[in-house]
Coordinates of C-alpha atoms and ligand atoms in Angstrom, one line a residue:
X302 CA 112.6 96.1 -123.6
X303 CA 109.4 94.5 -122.3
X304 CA 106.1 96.8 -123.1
X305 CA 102.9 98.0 -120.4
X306 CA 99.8 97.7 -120.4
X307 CA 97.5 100.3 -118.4
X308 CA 94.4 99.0 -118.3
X309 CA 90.6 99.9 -116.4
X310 CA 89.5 96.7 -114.5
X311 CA 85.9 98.2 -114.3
X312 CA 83.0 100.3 -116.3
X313 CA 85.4 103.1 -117.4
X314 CA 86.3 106.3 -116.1
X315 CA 88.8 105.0 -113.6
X316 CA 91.1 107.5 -113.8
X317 CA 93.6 105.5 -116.3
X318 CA 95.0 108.8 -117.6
X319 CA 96.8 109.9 -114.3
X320 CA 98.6 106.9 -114.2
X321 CA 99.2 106.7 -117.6
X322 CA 100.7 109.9 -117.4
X323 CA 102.4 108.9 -114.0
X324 CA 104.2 106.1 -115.6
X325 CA 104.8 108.2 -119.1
X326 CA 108.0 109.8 -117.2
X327 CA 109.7 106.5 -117.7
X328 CA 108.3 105.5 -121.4
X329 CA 109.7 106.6 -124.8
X330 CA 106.3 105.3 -126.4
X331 CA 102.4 105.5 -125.3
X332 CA 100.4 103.7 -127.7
X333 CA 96.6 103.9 -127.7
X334 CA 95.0 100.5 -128.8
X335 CA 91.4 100.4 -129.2
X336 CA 88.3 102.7 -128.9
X337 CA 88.2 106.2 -130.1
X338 CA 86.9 109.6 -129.5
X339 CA 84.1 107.8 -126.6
X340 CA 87.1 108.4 -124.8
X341 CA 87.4 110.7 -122.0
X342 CA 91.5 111.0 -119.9
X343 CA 91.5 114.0 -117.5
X344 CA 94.9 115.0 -117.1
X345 CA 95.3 117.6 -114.7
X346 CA 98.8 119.6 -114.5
X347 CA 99.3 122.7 -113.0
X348 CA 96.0 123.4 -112.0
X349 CA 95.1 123.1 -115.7
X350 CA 93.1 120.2 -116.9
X351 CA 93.6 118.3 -120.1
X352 CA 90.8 116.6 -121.7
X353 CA 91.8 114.1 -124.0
X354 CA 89.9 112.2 -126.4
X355 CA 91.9 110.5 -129.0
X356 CA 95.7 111.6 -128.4
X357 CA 97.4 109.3 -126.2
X358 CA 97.8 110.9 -122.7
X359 CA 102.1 110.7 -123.3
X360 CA 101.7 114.2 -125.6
X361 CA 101.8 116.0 -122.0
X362 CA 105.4 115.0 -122.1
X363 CA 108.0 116.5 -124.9
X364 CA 110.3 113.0 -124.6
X365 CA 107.4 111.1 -125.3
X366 CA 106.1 109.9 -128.9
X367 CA 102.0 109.5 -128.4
X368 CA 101.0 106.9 -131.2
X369 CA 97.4 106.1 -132.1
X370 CA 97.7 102.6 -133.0
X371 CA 95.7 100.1 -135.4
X372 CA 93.3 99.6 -133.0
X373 CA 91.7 102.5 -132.9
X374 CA 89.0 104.3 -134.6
X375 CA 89.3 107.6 -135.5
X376 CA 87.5 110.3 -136.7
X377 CA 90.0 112.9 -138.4
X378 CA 87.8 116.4 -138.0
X379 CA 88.0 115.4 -133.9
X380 CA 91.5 114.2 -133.8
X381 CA 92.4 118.2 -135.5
X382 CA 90.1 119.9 -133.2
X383 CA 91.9 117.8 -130.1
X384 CA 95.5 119.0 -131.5
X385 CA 94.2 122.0 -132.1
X386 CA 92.9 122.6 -128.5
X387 CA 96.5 121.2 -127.4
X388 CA 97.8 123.8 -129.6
X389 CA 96.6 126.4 -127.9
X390 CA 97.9 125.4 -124.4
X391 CA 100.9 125.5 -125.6
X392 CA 101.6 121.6 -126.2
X393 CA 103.7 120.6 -129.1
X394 CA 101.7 117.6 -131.1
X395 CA 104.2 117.4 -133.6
X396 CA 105.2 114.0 -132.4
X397 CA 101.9 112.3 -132.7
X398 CA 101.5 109.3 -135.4
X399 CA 99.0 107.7 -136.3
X400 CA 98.3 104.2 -138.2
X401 CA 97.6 103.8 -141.7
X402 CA 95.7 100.7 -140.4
X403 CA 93.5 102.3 -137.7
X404 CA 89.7 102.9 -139.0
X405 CA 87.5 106.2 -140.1
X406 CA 84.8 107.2 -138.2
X407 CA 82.9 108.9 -141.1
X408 CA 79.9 110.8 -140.6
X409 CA 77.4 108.1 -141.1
X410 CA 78.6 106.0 -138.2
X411 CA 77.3 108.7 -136.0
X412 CA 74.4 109.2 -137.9
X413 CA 73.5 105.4 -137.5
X414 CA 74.6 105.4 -133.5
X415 CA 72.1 107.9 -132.6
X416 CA 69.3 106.6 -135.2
X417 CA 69.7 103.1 -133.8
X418 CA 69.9 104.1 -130.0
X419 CA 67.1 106.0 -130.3
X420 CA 65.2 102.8 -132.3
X421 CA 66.3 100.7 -129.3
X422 CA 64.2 102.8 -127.0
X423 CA 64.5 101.5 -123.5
X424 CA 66.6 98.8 -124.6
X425 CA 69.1 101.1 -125.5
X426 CA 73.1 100.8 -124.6
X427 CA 73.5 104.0 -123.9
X428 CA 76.3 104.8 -126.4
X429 CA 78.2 107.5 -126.3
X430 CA 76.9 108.7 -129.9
X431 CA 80.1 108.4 -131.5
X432 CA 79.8 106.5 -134.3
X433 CA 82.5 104.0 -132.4
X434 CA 80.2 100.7 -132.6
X435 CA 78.7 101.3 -136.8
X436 CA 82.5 101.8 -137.1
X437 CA 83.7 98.8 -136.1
X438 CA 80.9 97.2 -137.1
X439 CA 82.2 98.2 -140.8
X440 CA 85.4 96.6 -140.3
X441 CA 84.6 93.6 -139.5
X442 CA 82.0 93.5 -142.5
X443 CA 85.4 94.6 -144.6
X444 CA 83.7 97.8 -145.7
X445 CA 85.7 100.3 -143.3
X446 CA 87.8 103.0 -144.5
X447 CA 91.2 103.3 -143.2
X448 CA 93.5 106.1 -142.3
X449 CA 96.0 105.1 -145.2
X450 CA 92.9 105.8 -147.3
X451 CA 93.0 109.5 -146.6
X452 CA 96.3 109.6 -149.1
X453 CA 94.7 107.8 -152.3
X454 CA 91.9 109.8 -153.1
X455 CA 90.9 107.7 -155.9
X456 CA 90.9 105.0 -153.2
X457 CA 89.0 106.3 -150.4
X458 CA 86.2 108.0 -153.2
X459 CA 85.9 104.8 -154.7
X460 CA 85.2 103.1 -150.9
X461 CA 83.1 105.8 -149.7
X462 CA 80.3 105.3 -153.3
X463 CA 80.0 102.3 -152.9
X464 CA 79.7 102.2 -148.9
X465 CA 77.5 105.4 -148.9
X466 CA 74.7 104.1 -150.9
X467 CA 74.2 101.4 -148.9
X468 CA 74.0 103.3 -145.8
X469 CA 71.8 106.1 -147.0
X470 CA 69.5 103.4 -147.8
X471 CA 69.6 102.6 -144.1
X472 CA 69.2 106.2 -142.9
X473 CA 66.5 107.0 -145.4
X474 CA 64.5 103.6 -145.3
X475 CA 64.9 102.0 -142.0
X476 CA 65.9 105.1 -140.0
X477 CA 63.4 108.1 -142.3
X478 CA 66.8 110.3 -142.4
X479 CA 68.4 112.5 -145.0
X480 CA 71.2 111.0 -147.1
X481 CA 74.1 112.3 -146.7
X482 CA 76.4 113.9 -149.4
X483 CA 79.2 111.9 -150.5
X484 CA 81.3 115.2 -152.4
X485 CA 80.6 117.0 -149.0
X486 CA 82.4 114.2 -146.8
X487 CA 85.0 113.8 -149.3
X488 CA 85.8 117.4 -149.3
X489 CA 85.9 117.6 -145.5
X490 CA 87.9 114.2 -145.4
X491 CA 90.2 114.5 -148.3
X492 CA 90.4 118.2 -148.6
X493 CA 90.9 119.5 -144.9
X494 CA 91.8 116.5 -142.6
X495 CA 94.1 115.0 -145.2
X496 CA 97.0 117.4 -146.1
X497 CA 97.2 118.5 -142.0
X498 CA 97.3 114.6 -140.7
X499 CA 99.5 113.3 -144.0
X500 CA 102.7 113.9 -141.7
X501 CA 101.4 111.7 -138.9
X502 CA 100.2 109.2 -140.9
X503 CA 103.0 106.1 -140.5
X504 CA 103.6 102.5 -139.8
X505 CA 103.5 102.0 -136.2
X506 CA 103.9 98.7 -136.1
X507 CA 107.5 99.1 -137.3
X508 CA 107.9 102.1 -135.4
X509 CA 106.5 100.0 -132.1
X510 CA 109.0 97.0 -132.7
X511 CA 112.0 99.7 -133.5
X512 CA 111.2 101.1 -129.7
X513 CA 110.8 97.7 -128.4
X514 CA 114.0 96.1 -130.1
X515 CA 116.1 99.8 -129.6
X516 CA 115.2 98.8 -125.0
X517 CA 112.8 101.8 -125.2
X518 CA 110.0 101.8 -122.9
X519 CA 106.1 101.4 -124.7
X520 CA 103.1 101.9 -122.9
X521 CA 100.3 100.8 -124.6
X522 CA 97.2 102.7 -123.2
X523 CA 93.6 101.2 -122.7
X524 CA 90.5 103.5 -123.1
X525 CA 87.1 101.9 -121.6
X526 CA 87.6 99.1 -119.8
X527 CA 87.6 95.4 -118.7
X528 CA 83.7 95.2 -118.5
X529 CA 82.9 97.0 -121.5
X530 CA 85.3 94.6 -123.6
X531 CA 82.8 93.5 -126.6
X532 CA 83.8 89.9 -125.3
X533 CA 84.4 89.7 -121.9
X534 CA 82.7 92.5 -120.6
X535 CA 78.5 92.7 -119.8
X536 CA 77.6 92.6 -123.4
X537 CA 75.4 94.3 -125.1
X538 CA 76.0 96.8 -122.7
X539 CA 79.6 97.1 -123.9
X540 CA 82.0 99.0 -125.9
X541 CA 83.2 97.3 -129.9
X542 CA 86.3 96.8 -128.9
X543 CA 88.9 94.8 -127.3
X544 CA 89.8 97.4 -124.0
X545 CA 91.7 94.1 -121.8
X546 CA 95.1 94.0 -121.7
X547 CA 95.4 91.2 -124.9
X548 CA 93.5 93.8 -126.7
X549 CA 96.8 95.8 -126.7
X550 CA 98.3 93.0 -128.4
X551 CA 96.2 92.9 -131.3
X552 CA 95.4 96.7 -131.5
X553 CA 99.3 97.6 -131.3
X554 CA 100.6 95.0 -133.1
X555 CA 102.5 93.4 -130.7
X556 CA 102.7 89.7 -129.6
X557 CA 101.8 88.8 -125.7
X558 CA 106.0 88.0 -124.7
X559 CA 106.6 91.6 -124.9
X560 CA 104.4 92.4 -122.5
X561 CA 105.6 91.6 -118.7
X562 CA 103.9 94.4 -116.6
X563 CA 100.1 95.0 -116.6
X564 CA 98.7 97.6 -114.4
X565 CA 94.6 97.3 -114.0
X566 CA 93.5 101.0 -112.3
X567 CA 90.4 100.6 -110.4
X568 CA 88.3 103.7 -108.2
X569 CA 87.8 103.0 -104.9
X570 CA 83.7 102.6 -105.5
X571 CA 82.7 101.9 -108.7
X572 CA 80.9 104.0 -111.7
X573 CA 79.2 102.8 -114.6
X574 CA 77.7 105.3 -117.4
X575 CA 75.0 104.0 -119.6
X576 CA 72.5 101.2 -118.9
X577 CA 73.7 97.3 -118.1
X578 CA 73.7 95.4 -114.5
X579 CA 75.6 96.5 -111.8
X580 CA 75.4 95.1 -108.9
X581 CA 76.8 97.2 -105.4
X582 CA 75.1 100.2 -107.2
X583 CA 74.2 103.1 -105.1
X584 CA 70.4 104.2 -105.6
X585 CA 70.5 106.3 -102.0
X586 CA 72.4 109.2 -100.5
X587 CA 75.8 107.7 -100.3
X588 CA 75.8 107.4 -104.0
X589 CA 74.7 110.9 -104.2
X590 CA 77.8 112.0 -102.4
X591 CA 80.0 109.9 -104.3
X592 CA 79.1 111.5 -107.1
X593 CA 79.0 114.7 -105.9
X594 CA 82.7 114.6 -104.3
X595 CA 83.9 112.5 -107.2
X596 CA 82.6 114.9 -110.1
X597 CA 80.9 111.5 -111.2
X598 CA 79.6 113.1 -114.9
X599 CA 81.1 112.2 -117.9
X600 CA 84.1 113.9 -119.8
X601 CA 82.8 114.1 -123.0
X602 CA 79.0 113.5 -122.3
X603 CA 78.4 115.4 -119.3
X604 CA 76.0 112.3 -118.3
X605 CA 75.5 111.4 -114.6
X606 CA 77.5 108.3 -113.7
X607 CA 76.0 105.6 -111.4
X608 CA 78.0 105.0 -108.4
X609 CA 78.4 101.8 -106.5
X610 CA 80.5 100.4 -103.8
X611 CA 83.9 98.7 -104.6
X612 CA 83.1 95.4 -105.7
X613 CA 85.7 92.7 -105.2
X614 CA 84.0 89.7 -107.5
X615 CA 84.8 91.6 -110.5
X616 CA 87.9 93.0 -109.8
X617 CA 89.0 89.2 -109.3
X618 CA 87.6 88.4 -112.8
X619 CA 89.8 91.8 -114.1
X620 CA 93.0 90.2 -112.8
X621 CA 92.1 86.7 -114.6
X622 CA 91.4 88.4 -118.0
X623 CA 94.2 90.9 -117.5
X624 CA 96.5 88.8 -115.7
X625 CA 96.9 92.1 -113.9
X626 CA 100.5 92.5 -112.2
X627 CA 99.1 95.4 -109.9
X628 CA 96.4 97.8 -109.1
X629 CA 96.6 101.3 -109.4
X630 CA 93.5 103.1 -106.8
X631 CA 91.9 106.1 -107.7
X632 CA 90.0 108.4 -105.8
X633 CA 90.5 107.2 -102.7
X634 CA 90.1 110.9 -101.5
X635 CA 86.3 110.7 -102.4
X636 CA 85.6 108.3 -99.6
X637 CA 87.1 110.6 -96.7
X638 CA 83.9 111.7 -95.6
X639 CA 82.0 108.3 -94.9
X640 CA 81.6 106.7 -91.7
X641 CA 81.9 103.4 -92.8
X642 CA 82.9 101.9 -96.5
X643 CA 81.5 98.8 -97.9
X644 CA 83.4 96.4 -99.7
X645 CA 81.6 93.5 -102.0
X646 CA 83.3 90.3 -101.3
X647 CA 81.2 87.9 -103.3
X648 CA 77.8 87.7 -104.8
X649 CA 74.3 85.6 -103.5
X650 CA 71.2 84.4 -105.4
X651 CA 68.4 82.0 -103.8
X652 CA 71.2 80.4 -101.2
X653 CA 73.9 79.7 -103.7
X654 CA 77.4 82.6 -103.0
X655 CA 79.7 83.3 -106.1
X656 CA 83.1 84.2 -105.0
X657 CA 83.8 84.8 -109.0
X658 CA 81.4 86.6 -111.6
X659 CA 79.0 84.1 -112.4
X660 CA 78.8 82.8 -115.6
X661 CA 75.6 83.2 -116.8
X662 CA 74.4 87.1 -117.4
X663 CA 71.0 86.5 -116.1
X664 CA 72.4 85.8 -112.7
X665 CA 74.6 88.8 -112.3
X666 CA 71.2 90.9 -113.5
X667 CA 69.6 89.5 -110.2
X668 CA 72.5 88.4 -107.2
X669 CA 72.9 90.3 -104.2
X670 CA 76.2 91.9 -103.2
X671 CA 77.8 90.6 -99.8
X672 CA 79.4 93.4 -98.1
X673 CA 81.8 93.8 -95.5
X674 CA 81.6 97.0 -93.8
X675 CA 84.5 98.8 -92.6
X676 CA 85.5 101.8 -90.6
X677 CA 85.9 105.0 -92.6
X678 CA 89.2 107.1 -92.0
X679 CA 87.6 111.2 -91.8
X680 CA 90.3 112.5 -93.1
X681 CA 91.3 114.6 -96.1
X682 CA 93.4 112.4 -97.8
X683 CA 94.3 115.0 -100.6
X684 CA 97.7 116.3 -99.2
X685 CA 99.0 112.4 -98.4
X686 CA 102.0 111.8 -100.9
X687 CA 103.6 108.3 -98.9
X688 CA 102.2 105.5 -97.4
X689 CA 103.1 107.0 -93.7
X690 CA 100.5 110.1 -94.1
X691 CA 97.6 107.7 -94.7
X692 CA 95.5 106.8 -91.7
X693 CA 95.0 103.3 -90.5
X694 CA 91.6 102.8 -91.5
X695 CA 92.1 104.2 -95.2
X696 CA 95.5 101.9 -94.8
X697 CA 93.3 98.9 -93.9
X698 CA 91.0 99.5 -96.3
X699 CA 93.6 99.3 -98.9
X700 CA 94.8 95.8 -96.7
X701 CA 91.4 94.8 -97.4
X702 CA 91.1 95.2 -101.1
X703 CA 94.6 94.2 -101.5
X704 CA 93.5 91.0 -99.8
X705 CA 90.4 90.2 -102.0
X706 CA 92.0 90.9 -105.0
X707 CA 95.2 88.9 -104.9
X708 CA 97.5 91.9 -106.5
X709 CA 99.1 94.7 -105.0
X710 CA 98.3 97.9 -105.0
X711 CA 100.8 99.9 -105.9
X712 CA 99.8 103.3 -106.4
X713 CA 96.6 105.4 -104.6
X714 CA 95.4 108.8 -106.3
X715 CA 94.2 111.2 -103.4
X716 CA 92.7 114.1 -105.6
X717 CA 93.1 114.9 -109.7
X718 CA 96.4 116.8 -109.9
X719 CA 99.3 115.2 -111.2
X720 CA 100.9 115.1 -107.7
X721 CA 98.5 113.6 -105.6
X722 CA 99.2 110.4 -105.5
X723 CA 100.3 108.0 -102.5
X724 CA 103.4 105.6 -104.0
X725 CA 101.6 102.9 -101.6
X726 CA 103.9 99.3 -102.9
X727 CA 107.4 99.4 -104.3
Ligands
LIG1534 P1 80.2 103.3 -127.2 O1 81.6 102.9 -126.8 O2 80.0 104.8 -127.5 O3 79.6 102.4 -128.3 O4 79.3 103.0 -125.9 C1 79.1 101.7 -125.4 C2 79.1 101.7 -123.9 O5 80.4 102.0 -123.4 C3 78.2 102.7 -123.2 O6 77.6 102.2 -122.0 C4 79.1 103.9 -122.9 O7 78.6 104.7 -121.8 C5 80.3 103.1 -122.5 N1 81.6 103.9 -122.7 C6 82.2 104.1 -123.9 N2 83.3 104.8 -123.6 C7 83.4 105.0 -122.3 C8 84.3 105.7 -121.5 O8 85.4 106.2 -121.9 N3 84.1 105.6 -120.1 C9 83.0 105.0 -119.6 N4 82.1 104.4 -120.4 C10 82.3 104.4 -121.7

């Protein structure tokens, strides 16, 4: 059975966990494949909202097996605290597994995110403070601890000396910080995170190819997004890993003829948390509102996003390093208020118009957006559950995206419950 990708076609904090959790009904499998706890999926069911971090968004459903795949990073004392907190509403998480393969975020990654953001100064990415990027970073260097570690203690003691003097070097002589005890991580690590995850600690890519091979459903689940992929995406101002949809590939262990459907969610506007261009951003009123009617502050951070307007150029560029098979819309709903909506159909600097993302980063620091400006619908969208409720502005709106873009949209959120959603393309 063929695998699917979810995937965020823009800064992040699309809303990929609704439909993610939309589209879990139908999957045996959701597989996270890259990031970690900078996370942030806001499920909302029953009136009662799930924050989720790490765990793939499938736990909401008791059919589903929520795998965290080799992709991701993880750091074991907030993966128990998220299971934990699902725990206690109730949700069973004795399904979850986890790779041997994935990475440890140890405490030293977080020291060294926060020591080097704050070094940057004003150059700074604006990272969530982690540890995600110094984790990574230790993987590719080949110094990384893995999950499988957790169940050789000889083996993850021995990694962690010889790692640990090295970085306190760093903290102490570069960053004028404390070391940091190597008997006090190994207790926490190996003494309270190790017997409670041993269970859930598996081989996924067997168990991944057993779904696939036995015509069960996967969905492989994105966190960030296509412009913070460390290659594709506005680098430096970027995320360490691999969010597009080939990402899912690598970070599941799966090859790229399993996959045939990729869905790329987008928000009507755009956000964008942390620094890095952006080019239909909102500096005025209108972006106020969005924000204000979109809860536009971050999950986990509580920082204020910046909103723009919906910008076509690099949605085009989503569905080329996606190859996107559809759109799913979110928060159309936020928009019901405006007169008029813009829409950003290509870029200008000094004469010359990009109709794709131009190649060169110094340009898209300095174009100007074209807009076309279109009626707004003043309705409340947030009761509309078929194409038929949807007034004919907000449905020629969609027209028009649908247009620029070149996929379909196929399904519109209208407001965060788990229900309000338009099924807009069969
Ligand atoms: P990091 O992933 O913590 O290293 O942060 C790198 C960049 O990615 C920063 O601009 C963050 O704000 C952004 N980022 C990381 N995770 C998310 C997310 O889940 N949503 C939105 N932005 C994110």
């Amino acid at each position: 059975m063929p695998a699917t990708v979810v995937v965020g076609t823009q800064w992040g904090d699309e809303g990929k966990g609704k439909f993610t959790d939309l589209l879990a009904k139908e999957m045996h499998l959701v597989v996270r494949y890259q990031g970690g706890h900078n996370a942030g999926h806001t499920i909302v069911v029953n009136g009662e909202s799930f924050a989720l971090q790490l765990v793939p968004s499938g736990i909401l459903y008791d059919h589903i097996v929520p795998v965290i795949g080799n992709g991701v990073v993880v750091d074991p004392r907030v993966l128990l605290a998220e299971l934990d907190m699902l725990a206690r509403k109730g949700v069973d998480t004795s399904r979850l597994k986890v790779s041997g393969n994935a990475h440890l975020i140890l405490p030293y990654h977080q020291e060294l995110d926060k020591v080097a953001e704050r070094r940057l100064g004003k150059n700074k990415i604006g990272t969530t403070k982690r540890g995600i990027g110094p984790a990574y970073a230790d993987k590719a260097s080949r110094v990384g601890l893995r999950v499988q570690d957790l169940l050789d203690p000889k083996i993850f003691r021995e990694k962690l000396d010889v790692v640990l003097k090295e970085k306190n070097a760093l903290l102490a002589k570069v960053y004028n910080q404390l070391p940091l005890d190597a008997d006090a991580i190994a207790d926490q690590y190996l003494g309270e995170c190790a017997p409670r995850l041993e269970a859930m600690i598996t081989d996924t890519v067997s168990l991944v190819h057993d779904a696939l091979e036995a015509d069960q459903h996967v969905l492989l689940e994105g966190a960030q997004a296509t412009f913070l992929d460390l290659d594709h995406g506005t680098y430096p101002y970027v995320t360490s890993s691999n969010p597009v949809a080939g990402g899912a590939c690598v970070g599941a262990g799966i090859g790229p003829r399993y996959i045939d459907r990729v869905m790329g969610v987008a928000k009507a506007y755009v956000t964008r948390v942390g620094a890095g261009p952006f080019p239909t951003e909102l500096l005025d009123e209108v972006g106020d509102l969005i924000v204000d009617r979109g809860g536009e502050y971050g999950t986990n951070t509580g920082r204020r996003r910046r909103p723009g307007w919906f910008d076509a150029v690099m949605l085009r560029h989503a569905v080329r390093l996606n190859s996107l098979s559809e759109v799913g819309l979110t928060k159309l709903d936020v928009l019901d208020t405006l007169d008029t909506v813009k829409v950003c159909v290509a870029y200008e600097l000094d004469g010359e118009r990009f109709d794709h993302l131009p190649y060169h980063q110094s340009v898209l620091h300095k174009v100007r957006p074209i807009y076309e400006e279109l009626p707004g619908w003043k309705t409340d969208l947030s009761a509309a559950t078929e194409p038929g409720h949807l007034p004919r502005e907000a449905s020629d709106y969609l027209a028009f995206l649908e247009e620029q873009v070149g996929v379909p949209i196929r399904m519109v959120g209208v407001g965060p419950g788990r229900e309000q959603y338009v099924h807009y393309a069969a």
